[in-house]
Amino acid sequence: MSNAPAPSKPSAPAYSPAPELVAAAERALATANPAHLDTAERMYLSYGAVTDGRSAVTGAVLPPFRECSVLVRAGWLAAARVFPSTAAAYES
């Protein structure tokens, strides 16, 4: 058995979202229902609990929700809006 380190994963290619995507995400967050934002944050935290606080794609440490990019927060907001009753069913 070799003690050589495992090869590292190649880094993800740089991504520059289209300005219209960023603008739409900013609008979604600015007009969001606070309850949906709270659910989005709790969903994000639940994801982090499963991945030990790291990105399952890159392995990078996940930042606090409020420090995530506008697209990441808007993505979790979209998930919270699509499944509000499901998310509410699991709230304690």
Backbone as a ProteinNet text record, in pm:
[ID]
protein_1_A
[PRIMARY]
MSNAPAPSKPSAPAYSPAPELVAAAERALATANPAHLDTAERMYLSYGAVTDGRSAVTGAVLPPFRECSVLVRAGWLAAARVFPSTAAAYES
[TERTIARY]
83.3	0	88	54.8	133.1	81	172.8	135.2	133.4	139.7	137.5	2.5	3.3	-124.2	-211.4	-340	-434.8	-425.4	-442.6	-438.1	-551.1	-521.2	-623.6	-719.8	-839.3	-940.3	-901	-927.2	-901	-996.4	-948.9	-1035.1	-1144.6	-1256.4	-1369.4	-1336.2	-1386.3	-1360.3	-1427.3	-1368.6	-1425.7	-1563	-1653	-1788.6	-1824.1	-1861.6	-1908.9	-2053	-2147.7	-2288.2	-2325	-2420.8	-2470.4	-2530.5	-2511.7	-2564.9	-2715	-2789.7	-2934.7	-2969.2	-2885.7	-2908.1	-2884.5	-2779.3	-2748.1	-2858.5	-2903.6	-3009.9	-3138.7	-3172.9	-3293.6	-3280.4	-3162.2	-3138.8	-3150	-3094.5	-3103.2	-3248.2	-3327.5	-3469.8	-3543.4	-3514.6	-3582	-3553.7	-3429.5	-3393.5	-3453.6	-3456.6	-3508.2	-3658.3	-3729.2	-3874.9	-3921.7	-3828.5	-3862.2	-3938.8	-4026.8	-4097.4	-3994.3	-3988.6	-3890.9	-3899.5	-4019.1	-4033.4	-3965.2	-3976.1	-3908.4	-3756.8	-3708.9	-3564.4	-3514.9	-3593.5	-3556.3	-3552	-3651.6	-3653.4	-3535.3	-3503.1	-3388.6	-3259.9	-3243.5	-3123.2	-3117.9	-3231.7	-3232.5	-3206.7	-3254.8	-3225.9	-3076	-3016.2	-2871.8	-2793.9	-2834.9	-2768.4	-2783.9	-2898.9	-2920.8	-2827.8	-2810.1	-2714.6	-2574.8	-2535.8	-2404.3	-2386.4	-2493.9	-2484.9	-2450.5	-2499.9	-2473.3	-2332	-2279.5	-2148.1	-2036.6	-2063	-1965.2	-1923.1	-2019.7	-1992.7	-1906.3	-1903.3	-1820	-1903.2	-1856.3	-1918.9	-1897.4	-2002.8	-1989.8	-1921.6	-1912.4	-1849.5	-1701.2	-1668.1	-1528.5	-1456.3	-1531.3	-1470.4	-1439.2	-1466.4	-1440.8	-1536.2	-1488.5	-1572.7	-1686.3	-1807.5	-1923.2	-1926.6	-1947.7	-1959.8	-2097.3	-2114.1	-2248.6	-2341.7	-2467.9	-2565.1	-2562.8	-2561	-2567.4	-2442.9	-2335.6	-2213.2	-2203.1	-2298.8	-2299	-2328.8	-2291.1	-2319.9	-2470.7	-2508.6	-2650.1	-2716	-2644.7	-2702.5	-2724.3	-2632.6	-2648.9	-2769.1	-2777.4	-2891.1	-3022.8	-3024.4	-3146.8	-3183.8	-3084.6	-3112.3	-3180.1	-3127.9	-3190.5	-3328.2	-3344	-3474.9	-3574.3	-3531.4	-3619.1	-3662.4	-3570	-3604.6	-3705.6	-3685.6	-3777.7	-3916.2	-3922.1	-4051.4	-4123.1	-4049.6	-4111.1	-4167.3	-4097.9	-4138.1	-4171	-4249.3	-4273	-4346.9	-4445.3	-4519.7	-4434.6	-4350.3	-4261.3	-4162.2	-4103.9	-4007.6	-4075.4	-4195.2	-4266.7	-4299.7	-4324.2	-4358.6	-4243.9	-4120.3	-4004.3	-3955.4	-4017.3	-3976.1	-4019.9	-3936.1	-3975.3	-3982.3
-117.4	0	124	217.3	339.5	445.4	522.4	634.3	765.4	756.7	877.7	946.5	1078.2	1149.5	1127.1	1126	1112	1234.7	1214.7	1331.8	1428	1555.1	1654.1	1668.8	1711.8	1735.7	1859.7	1858.2	1980.7	2090.3	2212.1	2321.2	2345.1	2391.7	2420	2539.4	2537.2	2652.2	2777.5	2890.2	3017	3036.7	3091.4	3114.9	3260.3	3326.1	3464.1	3464.6	3474.4	3471.4	3592.2	3570.4	3679	3788	3913.9	4024.2	4013.7	3963.3	3952.1	3847.3	3744.2	3646.1	3709.2	3786.1	3853.4	3953.1	4028.4	4126.7	4058.4	3946.7	3873.5	3818.9	3769.9	3718.2	3830.7	3946	4060.8	4102.6	4104.4	4139.4	4037.5	3909.5	3804.4	3819.6	3846.7	3862.2	3989	4096.5	4224	4218.9	4135.5	4128.8	4003.1	3929.3	3800.9	3817.7	3725.5	3713.6	3673.2	3741.5	3705.7	3559.1	3503.8	3362.9	3272.1	3305.9	3226.5	3239.2	3359.4	3377.4	3296	3294.5	3216.2	3067	3020.9	2880.5	2850	2940.7	2920.7	2906	2990.4	2982.3	2851	2808.2	2681.7	2562.8	2570.2	2463.7	2459.6	2575.8	2585.4	2527.2	2560.7	2507.6	2355.9	2305.1	2160.6	2092	2152.9	2100.8	2096.5	2204	2210.4	2108.3	2075.5	1975.3	1838.1	1809.6	1680.7	1675.3	1789.1	1793.2	1839.2	1842.7	1888.5	2032.8	2113.7	2255.3	2285.5	2191.9	2210	2190.2	2249.5	2227.8	2083.3	2016.3	1878.8	1874.1	1986.4	1992.4	2024.6	2128.2	2174	2137.5	2108.7	2081.9	2207.4	2323.7	2450.1	2465.2	2532.5	2560.4	2652.1	2618	2699.6	2826.3	2940.3	3064.2	3071.1	3160.2	3182.6	3221	3185.7	3208.9	3353.1	3447.3	3589	3637	3558	3593	3521.2	3435.4	3365	3463.6	3426.2	3511.5	3527.3	3631.5	3659	3542.3	3478.2	3365.2	3244.7	3218.7	3105.6	3130.1	3249.4	3279.4	3275.7	3328.1	3325.2	3182.1	3097.7	2957.2	2886.9	2909.4	2849.8	2911.5	3039.6	3103.7	3038.6	3012.6	2947	2810.1	2736.2	2605.2	2620.2	2718.9	2741.2	2780.3	2855.5	2896.3	2780	2691	2578.3	2477	2458	2356.3	2413.8	2521.3	2581.9	2489.7	2415.2	2328.9	2211.3	2160.4	2050.9	2098.8	2215.6	2269.3	2294.5	2348.5	2378.4	2250.8	2141.9	2015.9	1963.2	1999.3	1950.2	2047	2162.6	2259.8	2211	2234.4	2195	2313.7
0	0	0	-84.3	-95.5	0.9	53.6	139.8	63.1	-69.1	-151	-134.8	-131.4	-117.9	-240.9	-216.5	-327.1	-415.8	-546.3	-634.4	-599.3	-606.2	-573.7	-690.3	-655.7	-758.5	-837	-967.3	-1042.3	-995.4	-996.4	-952.1	-1055.3	-1005.4	-1092.7	-1180.9	-1303.3	-1389.8	-1333.5	-1360.4	-1314.4	-1378.4	-1302.9	-1351.5	-1329.4	-1435.6	-1427.8	-1475.5	-1383.8	-1424.1	-1509.2	-1594.4	-1678.8	-1590.4	-1627.3	-1545.9	-1520.3	-1617.7	-1597.8	-1491.2	-1476.3	-1369.4	-1232.6	-1222.6	-1096.1	-1062	-1161	-1137.1	-1092.7	-1155.8	-1117.2	-975	-940.4	-805.4	-702.7	-734.3	-643.2	-621.7	-731	-719.2	-632.8	-655.9	-578.9	-430.1	-395.9	-254.7	-195.1	-273	-223.1	-196	-269.5	-255.9	-182.7	-126.3	-63.8	66.1	88.6	214.9	321	434.7	538	582.3	583.8	622.9	521.3	392.6	289.6	302.7	332	351.7	471.1	577.2	694.9	661	585.8	544.7	454.5	363.3	274.1	354.3	454.6	537.1	614.5	667.2	741.3	649.3	525.8	429.1	398.5	381.4	356.6	474.6	595.6	714.6	723.8	682.6	682.2	583.7	467.7	369.3	430.6	495.7	558	669.4	738.4	844.7	787.4	669.7	605.1	548	504.2	438.4	531.3	660.3	759.3	733.5	686.5	665.3	544.9	450.2	330.5	205.1	97	-32.7	-74.1	-114	-161.7	-298	-366.5	-498.7	-487.5	-411.9	-406.9	-278	-174	-44.3	34.9	-22.9	46	164.4	267.8	383.8	339.5	381.6	345.6	430.8	367.3	444.5	510.4	606.2	658.4	542.7	555.6	448	399	491	452.4	378.6	383.1	310.1	175.5	145.9	16.8	-95.3	-214.4	-329.8	-345.7	-415.3	-437.3	-511.3	-603.3	-676.3	-585.6	-496.3	-403.9	-313.2	-255.9	-167.6	-243.3	-365.4	-445.5	-483.7	-504.8	-534.3	-417.8	-297.2	-179.2	-155.3	-185.1	-173.7	-269.3	-391.6	-489.3	-438.5	-379.9	-324.3	-210.6	-125.7	-13.9	-63.9	-173.3	-229	-295.5	-357.4	-427.1	-328.7	-217.9	-122.4	15.1	22.6	153.9	249.8	200.4	292.4	337.2	249.5	287.1	391.5	369.5	465.6	599.7	597.3	721.2	798.3	726.3	791.9	876.8	841	914	1021	1030.6	1131.8	1269.1	1367.1	1502.9	1593.7
[MASK]
++++++++++++++++++++++++++++++++++++++++++++++++++++++++++++++++++++++++++++++++++++++++++++

